[in-house]
Amino acid sequence: MGVNERYTQWKTLVPVLYDWLANHNLVWPSLSCRWGPQLEQATYKNRQRLYLSEQTDGSVPNTLVIANCEVVKPRVAAAEHISQFNEEARSPFVKKYKTIIHPGEVNRIRELPQNTNIVATHTDSPDVLIWDVDSQPNRHAVLGATESCPDLILTGHKDDAEFALAMCPTEPFVLSGGKDKLVVLWSIQDHISTLAAEPGLSKSPGSGGFPNKSASKAGGGNEKRTKSPSIGPRDVYQGHTDTVEDVQFCPSSAQEFCSVGDDSCLVLWDARAGCTPVVKVEKAHNADLHCVDWNPHDVNLILTGSADNSVHMFDRRNLNLGGVGAPVHKFEGHNAAVLCVQWSPDKSSVFGTSAEDGILNIWDYEKIGKKQDSTGLKVPTAPPGLFFRHAGHRDKVVDFHWNASDPWTIVSVSDDGESTGGGGTLQIWRMIDLIHRAEEDVLVELENFKSHILACERS
């Protein structure tokens, strides 16, 4: 089945499969998408920040975009409305709030969990850029405009660090990997401590906030990016033999983290044990590793995604320093390189995977070994553990992010340059809850509509 045929089929099923869906056409592709803080709760919808980027062709500057998004609450949207969208239009649910002119294209965005107004970005350089999006001025992205001035620059890489980037859930730590085969660790707290000691500076409210200095003027007029303060790393970790593609902190410890790379290795680190690997899994996949995530509910479980089209789940209790350790499960539901993996914040056994095939799959490893047609759906060819396929994108799904404030809600973005002549597609969506709820609960609810369902089957 071709991409367009698959997409047409998917769109007819939207009213059946989704509780809510918003489709937002992007003039320029965004290589990353992340939820920011929730701003407001209302009766039928919540308002929340969304972080995106614009990867341009140079006719206008590259930008970091802060948008305000209206997230419709469960069982509010009418089924007939959510599928009536124009692929070429912008969504009324997504409004651009602020534009930051970014030095170079934005390859990755990560928010600081302790203060989600603070974000880090990776571009095609060795530096990590830190932005306080509240204090950054709104800029007009026109050709020749001065680049915005980062609130902080993290130095320490010896070559470009383009993708591997993570923020620590428990401390204001930043982790990065790059072409120099290094994993580098910084503390933003170090910067706050240094500046707070200087006279006339007061720390902005909220853990992880930056001092209120000249940030409100940063990036305006003739302000040069070189004015940004910079800090070096706490430590540099060596153990990979090729580019580091992704990094992730252990959810329960700021001292433990992992990394994956083009050397096909999964490496576990512990800052307390020095700057060499604690565990190095050689040949974690049969190709480059693109992504990794650590389960926030069960810190023994780590997911990896690879150019070999598969996703592996490792239990760190089974791994040792000798590099021996087979994955607990192999998930094979993509037919192109896997680009992003992320555990669900809502259920410990659920995770999502997206790939260059344009598909975002949702898996539940607890379903492995159980009969796949238990809900009455005839899916004999579904890979074990796979229970939902989001086929709303028509090109590679480069990033997605579960919403921690709105259960089972996902933002995903595709780079549509190869399929539709440029731009990208942003989608915010939530599968209908009948798909993921406990079977017995669903059956009780469906019993109430049994006569209606039987009538539909006869017609």
Short mmCIF file of C-alpha atoms in Angstrom, two decimals:
data_model
loop_
_atom_site.label_atom_id
_atom_site.label_comp_id
_atom_site.label_asym_id
_atom_site.label_seq_id
_atom_site.Cartn_x
_atom_site.Cartn_y
_atom_site.Cartn_z
CA MET A 1 0.00 0.00 0.00
CA GLY A 2 1.38 3.41 -0.99
CA VAL A 3 1.69 6.33 1.40
CA ASN A 4 -1.24 8.27 -0.09
CA GLU A 5 -3.50 5.23 -0.11
CA ARG A 6 -2.55 4.47 3.49
CA TYR A 7 -3.21 8.06 4.48
CA THR A 8 -6.62 8.14 2.77
CA GLN A 9 -7.61 4.94 4.55
CA TRP A 10 -6.37 6.36 7.87
CA LYS A 11 -8.38 9.56 7.47
CA THR A 12 -11.64 7.65 7.03
CA LEU A 13 -10.95 5.89 10.35
CA VAL A 14 -10.17 9.05 12.34
CA PRO A 15 -13.71 9.40 13.82
CA VAL A 16 -13.54 5.79 15.03
CA LEU A 17 -9.98 5.64 16.37
CA TYR A 18 -9.45 9.09 17.89
CA ASP A 19 -10.96 11.00 20.77
CA TRP A 20 -9.36 14.20 19.44
CA LEU A 21 -7.00 15.22 16.66
CA ALA A 22 -5.62 18.57 15.49
CA ASN A 23 -3.68 18.86 12.22
CA HIS A 24 -1.38 21.85 11.77
CA ASN A 25 0.48 22.52 8.53
CA LEU A 26 4.01 23.88 8.96
CA VAL A 27 5.53 26.15 6.29
CA TRP A 28 8.99 24.98 7.40
CA PRO A 29 9.73 21.56 8.88
CA SER A 30 10.35 21.23 12.62
CA LEU A 31 12.85 18.56 13.65
CA SER A 32 11.64 18.58 17.27
CA CYS A 33 8.42 19.10 19.21
CA ARG A 34 8.06 19.32 23.00
CA TRP A 35 5.36 20.17 25.50
CA GLY A 36 6.04 23.11 27.79
CA PRO A 37 4.15 24.17 30.92
CA GLN A 38 0.38 23.97 31.20
CA LEU A 39 -0.93 27.55 31.34
CA GLU A 40 -4.63 27.24 32.05
CA GLN A 41 -7.36 24.68 32.73
CA ALA A 42 -10.90 25.30 31.51
CA THR A 43 -14.09 23.25 31.34
CA TYR A 44 -13.61 21.75 27.88
CA LYS A 45 -9.94 22.37 27.10
CA ASN A 46 -6.55 23.20 28.58
CA ARG A 47 -4.01 25.71 27.30
CA GLN A 48 -0.39 24.62 27.15
CA ARG A 49 2.94 25.74 25.74
CA LEU A 50 4.46 23.90 22.81
CA TYR A 51 8.06 24.19 21.62
CA LEU A 52 8.77 23.84 17.88
CA SER A 53 11.31 25.06 15.36
CA GLU A 54 11.47 26.29 11.79
CA GLN A 55 14.20 24.71 9.66
CA THR A 56 14.41 27.11 6.75
CA ASP A 57 16.25 27.22 3.42
CA GLY A 58 18.13 30.38 4.38
CA SER A 59 15.69 32.86 2.80
CA VAL A 60 14.57 33.66 6.37
CA PRO A 61 16.33 32.81 9.65
CA ASN A 62 16.00 29.50 11.49
CA THR A 63 13.81 29.91 14.56
CA LEU A 64 12.81 28.40 17.87
CA VAL A 65 9.03 28.80 18.11
CA ILE A 66 7.00 29.00 21.31
CA ALA A 67 3.33 28.29 20.60
CA ASN A 68 0.22 28.23 22.75
CA CYS A 69 -1.88 25.15 22.19
CA GLU A 70 -5.46 24.42 23.17
CA VAL A 71 -5.80 20.77 24.15
CA VAL A 72 -9.41 19.60 24.02
CA LYS A 73 -10.37 17.39 26.95
CA PRO A 74 -11.43 13.74 26.57
CA ARG A 75 -14.91 12.99 25.21
CA VAL A 76 -15.56 16.58 24.23
CA ALA A 77 -14.82 16.74 20.49
CA ALA A 78 -17.52 15.51 18.10
CA ALA A 79 -16.33 12.56 16.01
CA GLU A 80 -17.52 14.10 12.74
CA HIS A 81 -15.51 17.27 13.39
CA ILE A 82 -12.06 15.89 14.13
CA SER A 83 -11.62 14.39 10.66
CA GLN A 84 -12.75 17.54 8.84
CA PHE A 85 -9.41 19.26 8.50
CA ASN A 86 -7.53 20.67 5.52
CA GLU A 87 -4.00 19.29 5.23
CA GLU A 88 -2.71 22.62 3.89
CA ALA A 89 -4.21 24.75 6.70
CA ARG A 90 -3.02 25.78 10.11
CA SER A 91 -4.93 24.49 13.09
CA PRO A 92 -7.05 26.92 15.14
CA PHE A 93 -5.77 25.04 18.23
CA VAL A 94 -2.13 26.10 17.67
CA LYS A 95 -1.14 29.77 17.86
CA LYS A 96 2.41 31.11 17.59
CA TYR A 97 3.23 33.05 20.78
CA LYS A 98 6.91 33.95 20.48
CA THR A 99 9.72 33.58 17.95
CA ILE A 100 13.41 33.31 18.86
CA ILE A 101 15.90 33.74 16.01
CA HIS A 102 18.14 30.73 16.47
CA PRO A 103 21.85 30.61 15.60
CA GLY A 104 21.66 27.80 13.03
CA GLU A 105 18.96 25.20 12.55
CA VAL A 106 17.30 23.65 15.61
CA ASN A 107 17.97 19.91 15.58
CA ARG A 108 16.61 19.12 19.02
CA ILE A 109 14.72 20.84 21.85
CA ARG A 110 14.57 19.64 25.45
CA GLU A 111 12.83 21.33 28.39
CA LEU A 112 14.12 21.44 31.98
CA PRO A 113 11.69 19.41 34.13
CA GLN A 114 12.20 21.64 37.18
CA ASN A 115 11.26 24.73 35.14
CA THR A 116 9.81 24.02 31.71
CA ASN A 117 10.29 27.66 30.64
CA ILE A 118 13.99 26.78 30.34
CA VAL A 119 14.89 24.87 27.17
CA ALA A 120 18.09 23.56 25.65
CA THR A 121 18.70 23.34 21.91
CA HIS A 122 21.16 21.54 19.68
CA THR A 123 22.32 22.97 16.36
CA ASP A 124 25.13 22.12 13.95
CA SER A 125 27.85 23.24 16.37
CA PRO A 126 29.70 21.88 19.41
CA ASP A 127 27.70 24.11 21.80
CA VAL A 128 24.45 23.50 23.66
CA LEU A 129 22.29 26.64 23.84
CA ILE A 130 20.10 27.38 26.87
CA TRP A 131 17.07 29.68 26.56
CA ASP A 132 14.78 31.22 29.16
CA VAL A 133 11.76 31.54 26.87
CA ASP A 134 9.92 33.86 29.25
CA SER A 135 12.63 36.51 29.25
CA GLN A 136 13.61 36.18 25.58
CA PRO A 137 12.10 38.95 23.43
CA ASN A 138 9.72 38.12 20.60
CA ARG A 139 11.54 38.54 17.29
CA HIS A 140 10.47 39.10 13.69
CA ALA A 141 12.20 36.49 11.55
CA VAL A 142 13.27 38.39 8.44
CA LEU A 143 16.38 37.97 6.31
CA GLY A 144 19.33 39.75 7.92
CA ALA A 145 17.79 39.91 11.40
CA THR A 146 20.25 39.61 14.29
CA GLU A 147 20.32 36.23 15.99
CA SER A 148 18.74 36.03 19.44
CA CYS A 149 21.19 35.85 22.31
CA PRO A 150 21.10 32.59 24.34
CA ASP A 151 20.87 32.97 28.10
CA LEU A 152 23.70 30.47 28.48
CA ILE A 153 26.09 28.52 26.24
CA LEU A 154 27.39 25.11 27.32
CA THR A 155 30.86 24.39 25.96
CA GLY A 156 32.94 21.22 26.10
CA HIS A 157 32.36 19.27 22.88
CA LYS A 158 35.29 19.08 20.45
CA ASP A 159 33.13 18.57 17.36
CA ASP A 160 29.52 19.22 16.34
CA ALA A 161 26.91 17.90 18.78
CA GLU A 162 23.73 17.78 16.71
CA PHE A 163 21.14 15.50 18.28
CA ALA A 164 21.94 13.76 21.58
CA LEU A 165 20.46 15.97 24.30
CA ALA A 166 18.72 15.35 27.64
CA MET A 167 17.65 17.22 30.77
CA CYS A 168 17.74 15.56 34.18
CA PRO A 169 14.38 14.96 35.95
CA THR A 170 15.85 15.39 39.45
CA GLU A 171 18.56 18.09 39.15
CA PRO A 172 19.23 21.02 36.75
CA PHE A 173 21.72 18.90 34.77
CA VAL A 174 22.17 18.79 30.99
CA LEU A 175 23.61 15.85 29.03
CA SER A 176 24.83 15.86 25.43
CA GLY A 177 26.56 13.65 22.90
CA GLY A 178 28.28 14.47 19.62
CA LYS A 179 30.45 13.60 16.66
CA ASP A 180 33.47 13.73 18.97
CA LYS A 181 32.20 10.40 20.44
CA LEU A 182 31.91 12.08 23.84
CA VAL A 183 29.10 12.32 26.39
CA VAL A 184 29.27 15.66 28.24
CA LEU A 185 27.54 16.64 31.50
CA TRP A 186 26.84 20.17 32.76
CA SER A 187 24.97 21.70 35.68
CA ILE A 188 22.92 24.84 35.05
CA GLN A 189 22.93 25.25 38.82
CA ASP A 190 26.63 26.09 38.53
CA HIS A 191 25.70 29.09 36.37
CA ILE A 192 22.96 30.25 38.73
CA SER A 193 25.32 29.98 41.70
CA THR A 194 28.02 32.01 39.92
CA LEU A 195 25.74 34.82 38.82
CA ALA A 196 23.74 34.99 42.04
CA ALA A 197 26.96 35.95 43.83
CA GLU A 198 27.47 38.99 41.59
CA PRO A 199 26.13 42.31 42.91
CA GLY A 200 22.90 43.67 41.47
CA LEU A 201 21.66 40.34 40.19
CA SER A 202 18.64 38.51 41.55
CA LYS A 203 17.67 34.98 40.68
CA SER A 204 14.35 34.73 38.88
CA PRO A 205 11.68 32.72 40.69
CA GLY A 206 11.38 28.96 40.24
CA SER A 207 13.99 26.26 40.48
CA GLY A 208 16.30 26.36 37.51
CA GLY A 209 15.43 29.97 36.64
CA PHE A 210 18.05 32.45 35.43
CA PRO A 211 19.09 35.68 37.11
CA ASN A 212 17.14 38.74 35.98
CA LYS A 213 19.91 40.58 34.19
CA SER A 214 19.80 42.07 30.71
CA ALA A 215 17.93 39.03 29.37
CA SER A 216 14.89 41.15 28.48
CA LYS A 217 17.05 43.04 25.99
CA ALA A 218 18.97 40.03 24.74
CA GLY A 219 18.89 39.50 21.00
CA GLY A 220 17.54 42.94 20.21
CA GLY A 221 19.21 45.59 18.07
CA ASN A 222 22.94 45.05 17.76
CA GLU A 223 23.22 42.57 20.66
CA LYS A 224 25.87 39.98 19.75
CA ARG A 225 25.54 36.30 20.62
CA THR A 226 29.07 36.47 22.04
CA LYS A 227 27.61 38.39 25.01
CA SER A 228 26.05 35.17 26.27
CA PRO A 229 27.70 33.71 29.38
CA SER A 230 29.18 30.24 28.94
CA ILE A 231 30.17 27.39 31.23
CA GLY A 232 32.30 24.32 30.79
CA PRO A 233 31.28 20.78 31.70
CA ARG A 234 31.29 19.03 35.06
CA ASP A 235 32.61 15.89 33.40
CA VAL A 236 33.31 14.37 29.99
CA TYR A 237 32.68 10.64 29.41
CA GLN A 238 34.57 8.52 26.89
CA GLY A 239 33.49 5.08 25.75
CA HIS A 240 31.89 5.33 22.29
CA THR A 241 33.85 4.72 19.10
CA ASP A 242 31.52 6.69 16.79
CA THR A 243 29.01 9.57 16.90
CA VAL A 244 26.76 9.62 19.97
CA GLU A 245 23.17 9.93 18.67
CA ASP A 246 21.08 10.06 21.86
CA VAL A 247 21.44 10.28 25.64
CA GLN A 248 19.06 9.87 28.58
CA PHE A 249 19.19 10.28 32.35
CA CYS A 250 18.00 7.60 34.75
CA PRO A 251 14.64 8.95 36.00
CA SER A 252 15.55 8.34 39.64
CA SER A 253 19.20 9.42 39.71
CA ALA A 254 21.10 12.45 38.42
CA GLN A 255 24.31 10.40 38.64
CA GLU A 256 23.23 7.65 36.21
CA PHE A 257 22.62 8.01 32.49
CA CYS A 258 22.89 6.10 29.21
CA SER A 259 23.88 6.80 25.62
CA VAL A 260 23.62 5.18 22.18
CA GLY A 261 25.50 5.80 18.98
CA ASP A 262 26.57 4.90 15.48
CA ASP A 263 28.91 2.27 16.95
CA SER A 264 25.77 0.14 17.64
CA CYS A 265 26.48 0.35 21.37
CA LEU A 266 24.28 1.04 24.38
CA VAL A 267 26.44 2.48 27.18
CA LEU A 268 25.44 2.94 30.84
CA TRP A 269 27.32 5.49 32.94
CA ASP A 270 27.52 6.37 36.63
CA ALA A 271 29.14 9.70 37.49
CA ARG A 272 30.16 8.31 40.88
CA ALA A 273 32.19 5.56 39.21
CA GLY A 274 34.32 7.81 37.01
CA CYS A 275 34.27 8.77 33.34
CA THR A 276 34.38 5.30 31.78
CA PRO A 277 31.39 3.03 31.04
CA VAL A 278 29.77 0.99 33.81
CA VAL A 279 28.17 -1.24 31.17
CA LYS A 280 28.77 -1.27 27.42
CA VAL A 281 26.46 -3.41 25.31
CA GLU A 282 28.27 -4.10 22.05
CA LYS A 283 25.96 -4.78 19.10
CA ALA A 284 22.81 -3.65 20.89
CA HIS A 285 21.41 -3.62 17.32
CA ASN A 286 22.70 -4.63 13.92
CA ALA A 287 23.04 -1.00 12.79
CA ASP A 288 23.42 2.57 14.08
CA LEU A 289 21.37 3.40 17.17
CA HIS A 290 19.31 6.58 16.84
CA CYS A 291 17.39 6.90 20.10
CA VAL A 292 17.09 5.71 23.70
CA ASP A 293 14.65 6.17 26.57
CA TRP A 294 14.62 5.09 30.22
CA ASN A 295 11.36 3.92 31.80
CA PRO A 296 10.22 6.47 34.45
CA HIS A 297 8.05 3.83 36.17
CA ASP A 298 10.57 0.95 36.14
CA VAL A 299 14.19 2.12 36.08
CA ASN A 300 15.44 -1.31 35.05
CA LEU A 301 13.95 -0.99 31.55
CA ILE A 302 15.63 0.88 28.69
CA LEU A 303 14.39 1.19 25.09
CA THR A 304 16.61 1.62 22.03
CA GLY A 305 15.66 2.38 18.42
CA SER A 306 17.86 1.71 15.43
CA ALA A 307 18.49 2.08 11.71
CA ASP A 308 17.79 -1.68 11.55
CA ASN A 309 14.05 -0.73 11.82
CA SER A 310 13.64 -2.37 15.23
CA VAL A 311 13.18 -1.36 18.86
CA HIS A 312 14.87 -3.34 21.66
CA MET A 313 13.98 -3.38 25.34
CA PHE A 314 16.84 -4.08 27.74
CA ASP A 315 16.69 -4.93 31.43
CA ARG A 316 19.80 -3.45 33.00
CA ARG A 317 19.87 -6.23 35.61
CA ASN A 318 20.76 -8.60 32.75
CA LEU A 319 23.69 -6.51 31.51
CA ASN A 320 27.33 -6.67 32.52
CA LEU A 321 30.58 -4.87 31.81
CA GLY A 322 31.64 -7.53 29.33
CA GLY A 323 29.04 -6.29 26.88
CA VAL A 324 26.97 -9.43 27.09
CA GLY A 325 23.26 -8.89 27.35
CA ALA A 326 20.42 -9.72 25.00
CA PRO A 327 17.30 -7.55 24.88
CA VAL A 328 14.29 -8.76 26.84
CA HIS A 329 12.10 -8.09 23.80
CA LYS A 330 12.55 -7.05 20.18
CA PHE A 331 9.73 -4.99 18.67
CA GLU A 332 9.48 -5.07 14.88
CA GLY A 333 6.65 -2.92 13.56
CA HIS A 334 8.44 -0.42 11.30
CA ASN A 335 9.86 -0.85 7.81
CA ALA A 336 12.35 2.01 8.02
CA ALA A 337 14.85 3.45 10.52
CA VAL A 338 13.43 4.17 13.99
CA LEU A 339 14.00 7.83 14.93
CA CYS A 340 12.32 8.29 18.31
CA VAL A 341 11.28 6.11 21.26
CA GLN A 342 9.49 7.30 24.39
CA TRP A 343 7.85 5.62 27.36
CA SER A 344 4.33 6.73 28.23
CA PRO A 345 3.92 8.74 31.44
CA ASP A 346 0.46 7.19 31.86
CA LYS A 347 1.14 3.44 31.97
CA SER A 348 4.43 1.76 32.85
CA SER A 349 4.32 -0.87 30.10
CA VAL A 350 3.32 1.46 27.22
CA PHE A 351 5.66 3.29 24.86
CA GLY A 352 5.66 4.95 21.46
CA THR A 353 8.05 4.60 18.51
CA SER A 354 8.29 6.71 15.35
CA ALA A 355 10.23 6.08 12.18
CA GLU A 356 11.18 7.15 8.68
CA ASP A 357 8.23 5.07 7.39
CA GLY A 358 5.83 7.83 8.57
CA ILE A 359 4.27 5.65 11.27
CA LEU A 360 4.03 6.27 15.01
CA ASN A 361 3.38 2.97 16.79
CA ILE A 362 2.06 2.57 20.34
CA TRP A 363 3.09 -0.63 22.14
CA ASP A 364 2.29 -2.35 25.42
CA TYR A 365 4.83 -5.02 26.36
CA GLU A 366 2.33 -6.56 28.79
CA LYS A 367 0.23 -7.58 25.77
CA ILE A 368 3.00 -9.82 24.46
CA GLY A 369 1.87 -13.43 24.61
CA LYS A 370 -1.79 -12.52 24.97
CA LYS A 371 -4.08 -13.24 22.04
CA GLN A 372 -4.10 -10.25 19.73
CA ASP A 373 -7.81 -10.40 18.87
CA SER A 374 -9.10 -10.21 22.45
CA THR A 375 -10.97 -6.98 21.67
CA GLY A 376 -12.72 -8.56 18.72
CA LEU A 377 -10.46 -6.84 16.19
CA LYS A 378 -9.02 -9.19 13.57
CA VAL A 379 -5.35 -8.24 13.48
CA PRO A 380 -3.50 -11.53 12.98
CA THR A 381 -0.52 -9.79 11.36
CA ALA A 382 0.10 -7.27 14.16
CA PRO A 383 3.54 -7.63 15.77
CA PRO A 384 3.42 -8.76 19.42
CA GLY A 385 2.76 -5.85 21.76
CA LEU A 386 1.60 -3.41 19.08
CA PHE A 387 -1.89 -2.06 19.76
CA PHE A 388 -2.18 1.27 17.90
CA ARG A 389 -0.73 2.71 14.68
CA HIS A 390 -0.90 6.43 14.04
CA ALA A 391 -0.70 6.82 10.25
CA GLY A 392 -1.58 10.52 10.04
CA HIS A 393 1.84 11.57 8.74
CA ARG A 394 2.91 11.10 5.14
CA ASP A 395 6.66 11.32 5.67
CA LYS A 396 9.23 10.53 8.34
CA VAL A 397 8.04 11.20 11.91
CA VAL A 398 11.11 12.93 13.31
CA ASP A 399 9.86 13.56 16.85
CA PHE A 400 6.93 13.08 19.22
CA HIS A 401 6.24 13.79 22.88
CA TRP A 402 3.70 12.38 25.34
CA ASN A 403 1.85 15.06 27.31
CA ALA A 404 2.42 14.65 31.06
CA SER A 405 -0.47 17.05 31.85
CA ASP A 406 -3.11 15.54 29.53
CA PRO A 407 -3.13 11.71 29.72
CA TRP A 408 -2.72 9.75 26.47
CA THR A 409 -2.22 12.95 24.44
CA ILE A 410 0.68 13.07 21.98
CA VAL A 411 2.22 15.76 19.79
CA SER A 412 4.06 14.43 16.72
CA VAL A 413 5.82 16.11 13.83
CA SER A 414 6.90 14.95 10.38
CA ASP A 415 9.39 16.44 7.95
CA ASP A 416 7.41 16.39 4.70
CA GLY A 417 10.16 17.73 2.46
CA GLU A 418 10.43 14.56 0.39
CA SER A 419 6.73 13.79 -0.03
CA THR A 420 4.84 17.06 -0.46
CA GLY A 421 7.45 19.51 -1.69
CA GLY A 422 8.46 21.05 1.62
CA GLY A 423 7.22 21.97 5.06
CA GLY A 424 6.03 19.68 7.78
CA THR A 425 2.97 18.43 9.61
CA LEU A 426 2.31 18.84 13.32
CA GLN A 427 -0.42 16.68 14.83
CA ILE A 428 -1.80 16.65 18.36
CA TRP A 429 -3.89 13.60 19.04
CA ARG A 430 -5.42 11.23 21.56
CA MET A 431 -6.64 7.74 20.72
CA ILE A 432 -10.16 6.88 21.85
CA ASP A 433 -10.01 5.48 25.38
CA LEU A 434 -11.81 2.26 24.43
CA ILE A 435 -8.53 1.15 22.84
CA HIS A 436 -6.26 1.43 25.88
CA ARG A 437 -8.59 0.92 28.85
CA ALA A 438 -8.90 -2.40 30.67
CA GLU A 439 -10.93 -4.86 28.62
CA GLU A 440 -13.47 -5.51 31.38
CA ASP A 441 -14.16 -1.77 31.77
CA VAL A 442 -14.66 -1.38 28.04
CA LEU A 443 -17.03 -4.36 27.87
CA VAL A 444 -19.19 -2.91 30.65
CA GLU A 445 -19.48 0.36 28.73
CA LEU A 446 -20.12 -1.36 25.42
CA GLU A 447 -22.87 -3.43 27.01
CA ASN A 448 -24.83 -0.19 27.32
CA PHE A 449 -24.68 0.24 23.55
CA LYS A 450 -25.02 -3.41 22.60
CA SER A 451 -28.27 -3.10 20.70
CA HIS A 452 -26.91 -0.13 18.75
CA ILE A 453 -23.70 -2.03 17.85
CA LEU A 454 -25.66 -5.09 16.73
CA ALA A 455 -27.88 -2.90 14.56
CA CYS A 456 -24.78 -1.37 12.94
CA GLU A 457 -23.33 -4.82 12.20
CA ARG A 458 -26.55 -5.91 10.45
CA SER A 459 -26.74 -2.81 8.29
#
